[in-house]
Amino acid sequence: MPRIAEARAGAEPSSPRQHARRQSILKAAAEIAARTGLERVQMHEVARSSGVAIGTLYRYFPSKTHLFTAVMADQIQGFGAKLPDRAADTSPEDAVFETLAGATRKLLRRPALATAMIQSANAARASTVPDLARVDTGFLDLLLRAWDVERPTEHHVARLRLLTLLWYGVLQSRLNERITPEEADADLRMACRLLLAPEADAG
C-alpha cells in the first residue's frame, strides 16, 4: 500500500510548458507502474524517465499517492474523450453498462497499473489530493453522458455514486481473480438495471 499522502497539495501547472511537463510525468509513472507495480515504483525513476528534476516531481506530486491518483484522473479523462455515441436502439442503462464494462476491460489490460491507481485513490484524502475530486467528478460526468442526462438531480447523482462504488468493487474482484469476466459483466448489468431503470426516477 502507498503511504498516506503528505498533508499538502501539489502545485498546479499554470503554463503550457508546465502542463506538458506534468503530462510527461503522468505518462512515465503509468508505464513504470504497469511494469513493476506500485510498491516498486521509485520517484527518482519517474523523474528520470519523464526528464524532470526530482524537486520538480515532488513539487507537483508530494507522494506516490498524489501521483497515482493524478494518473487515475488522467485515465478517466481519456475514457471520456473516447466515449462512443450511443446507438439508437441502446437503452440508457445499457449504455452506462457498456461504458463501465469498457473501462474495466481497458484497466485490466494493465492490472498492475490499475491496482496502483485504486490503492492510491483509496489512500488519498480529498483535502490534500485535489486530483481525487477530479477522479470523482470525471467519472460522474462520463456516466452522465452515457446515461444521456443533461440536467442531473441529486437523485441521479446519488444513483451513479452508488453504481460507481459497486463498479470499484467489481473491478477489485476481477483484479483479485475472485470473479470471472462473465460474472463481472452480469453483476454490472444487473446493477445498472436496478439503479438506473426509469421507474427508479420516482424514488
XYZ file of C-alpha atoms in Angstrom:
203
model
C 0.000 0.000 0.000
C 1.216 3.547 -0.656
C 1.943 5.740 2.311
C -0.764 8.211 3.243
C -0.424 11.376 1.221
C 1.537 14.232 2.722
C -0.607 16.988 4.223
C -0.134 19.403 1.339
C -1.453 19.624 -2.169
C 0.869 19.561 -5.137
C 1.451 22.620 -7.296
C -0.870 23.171 -10.238
C 0.669 23.863 -13.666
C -0.017 27.356 -14.952
C 1.590 27.404 -18.419
C 1.502 25.132 -21.485
C 5.080 24.073 -20.749
C 4.189 23.117 -17.190
C 1.113 21.212 -18.365
C 3.277 19.292 -20.843
C 5.804 18.528 -18.113
C 3.046 17.258 -15.828
C 1.683 15.020 -18.594
C 5.157 13.599 -19.197
C 5.380 12.721 -15.511
C 1.973 11.000 -15.564
C 2.843 9.014 -18.682
C 6.176 7.866 -17.241
C 4.583 6.912 -13.918
C 1.878 4.875 -15.658
C 4.401 2.992 -17.784
C 6.634 2.181 -14.823
C 3.769 1.059 -12.572
C 2.368 -1.130 -15.345
C 5.692 -2.992 -15.383
C 6.595 -3.087 -11.703
C 3.539 -2.480 -9.536
C 3.137 0.377 -7.080
C 5.485 -0.837 -4.365
C 8.476 -0.925 -6.701
C 7.883 2.466 -8.286
C 10.726 4.806 -7.347
C 10.098 8.535 -7.593
C 13.623 9.177 -8.868
C 12.983 6.712 -11.706
C 9.777 8.540 -12.626
C 11.674 11.847 -12.631
C 14.445 10.432 -14.809
C 12.037 8.782 -17.265
C 9.993 11.963 -17.645
C 13.038 14.211 -17.967
C 12.380 16.401 -14.924
C 14.349 17.123 -11.785
C 13.303 15.202 -8.667
C 12.423 18.516 -6.989
C 10.045 19.332 -9.833
C 8.370 15.953 -9.482
C 7.808 16.433 -5.762
C 6.540 19.979 -6.313
C 3.710 18.612 -8.442
C 3.279 15.300 -6.604
C 4.394 15.253 -2.939
C 3.904 11.466 -2.710
C 3.119 8.394 -4.776
C -0.447 8.733 -3.542
C -0.707 12.149 -5.192
C 0.996 10.849 -8.309
C -1.139 7.797 -8.979
C -4.393 9.494 -8.024
C -3.487 12.017 -10.724
C -2.739 9.154 -13.126
C -6.224 7.793 -12.438
C -7.840 11.190 -13.080
C -5.915 11.364 -16.353
C -7.050 7.867 -17.360
C -10.693 8.743 -16.693
C -10.342 11.875 -18.805
C -9.010 9.640 -21.565
C -12.028 7.338 -21.280
C -14.314 10.343 -21.675
C -12.522 11.537 -24.793
C -13.135 8.164 -26.451
C -16.734 7.620 -25.345
C -18.648 6.495 -28.456
C -22.048 7.829 -29.417
C -24.898 5.696 -28.122
C -26.671 3.566 -30.709
C -30.321 4.426 -31.236
C -31.509 1.012 -30.026
C -29.416 1.061 -26.821
C -31.221 1.897 -23.584
C -29.648 4.491 -21.267
C -28.877 1.893 -18.590
C -27.277 -0.419 -21.174
C -25.159 2.494 -22.418
C -23.878 3.053 -18.877
C -23.170 -0.667 -18.548
C -21.179 -0.643 -21.782
C -19.179 2.334 -20.519
C -18.349 0.603 -17.237
C -17.568 -2.711 -18.913
C -15.336 -0.944 -21.424
C -13.468 0.887 -18.653
C -12.983 -2.415 -16.848
C -11.509 -4.086 -19.924
C -9.125 -1.186 -20.551
C -7.898 -1.133 -16.957
C -7.410 -4.891 -16.842
C -5.038 -4.716 -19.798
C -2.533 -3.272 -17.314
C -3.569 -4.817 -13.979
C -0.533 -3.623 -12.014
C -1.300 -0.036 -13.012
C -5.000 -0.446 -12.211
C -4.096 -1.738 -8.752
C -1.680 1.182 -8.224
C -4.360 3.717 -9.089
C -7.042 2.130 -6.911
C -4.716 1.773 -3.920
C -3.617 5.378 -4.248
C -7.150 6.746 -4.585
C -8.191 4.723 -1.535
C -5.290 6.143 0.491
C -5.820 9.753 -0.651
C -7.595 12.460 1.326
C -9.693 14.925 -0.623
C -8.329 17.861 1.407
C -4.722 17.290 0.293
C -5.058 15.420 -3.026
C -7.087 17.630 -5.404
C -6.990 15.007 -8.148
C -9.236 12.801 -6.011
C -12.091 15.209 -6.728
C -11.171 15.060 -10.408
C -11.467 11.284 -10.286
C -14.967 11.534 -8.796
C -16.277 14.339 -10.997
C -14.647 12.927 -14.113
C -16.260 9.541 -13.644
C -19.609 11.119 -12.774
C -19.526 13.250 -15.922
C -18.569 10.216 -18.002
C -21.531 8.208 -16.734
C -23.982 11.117 -17.035
C -23.014 11.424 -20.698
C -23.527 7.712 -21.246
C -26.867 7.893 -19.404
C -27.795 10.936 -21.514
C -28.765 13.068 -18.518
C -28.182 16.747 -19.248
C -29.632 18.252 -16.063
C -28.899 15.790 -13.255
C -30.766 15.966 -9.983
C -29.366 14.876 -6.626
C -31.210 11.597 -7.166
C -29.365 10.999 -10.439
C -26.039 11.753 -8.807
C -26.749 9.517 -5.810
C -27.611 6.566 -8.036
C -24.457 6.980 -10.073
C -22.399 7.336 -6.903
C -23.730 4.005 -5.665
C -23.108 2.436 -9.052
C -19.529 3.731 -9.108
C -18.819 2.284 -5.667
C -20.171 -1.056 -6.843
C -18.031 -0.866 -10.003
C -14.895 -0.323 -7.908
C -15.741 -3.499 -6.014
C -16.292 -5.474 -9.203
C -13.034 -4.176 -10.658
C -11.135 -5.102 -7.494
C -12.670 -8.577 -7.559
C -11.558 -9.018 -11.169
C -8.037 -7.868 -10.283
C -8.000 -10.408 -7.439
C -9.422 -13.087 -9.762
C -12.295 -13.671 -7.352
C -14.906 -13.484 -10.120
C -14.883 -14.333 -13.811
C -15.314 -11.803 -16.628
C -18.793 -13.213 -17.209
C -19.746 -12.760 -13.562
C -18.377 -9.218 -13.564
C -20.431 -8.280 -16.621
C -23.561 -9.896 -15.194
C -23.155 -8.056 -11.878
C -22.591 -4.709 -13.579
C -25.522 -5.177 -15.937
C -27.832 -6.055 -13.046
C -26.637 -3.050 -11.038
C -27.249 -0.704 -13.971
C -30.756 -2.003 -14.493
C -31.659 -1.891 -10.789
C -30.200 1.557 -10.104
C -30.851 3.340 -13.391
C -34.162 1.950 -14.643
C -36.711 4.681 -15.452
C -39.070 3.543 -12.690
C -36.377 4.414 -10.153
C -36.819 8.095 -11.056
C -39.774 8.271 -8.708
C -37.545 7.338 -5.735
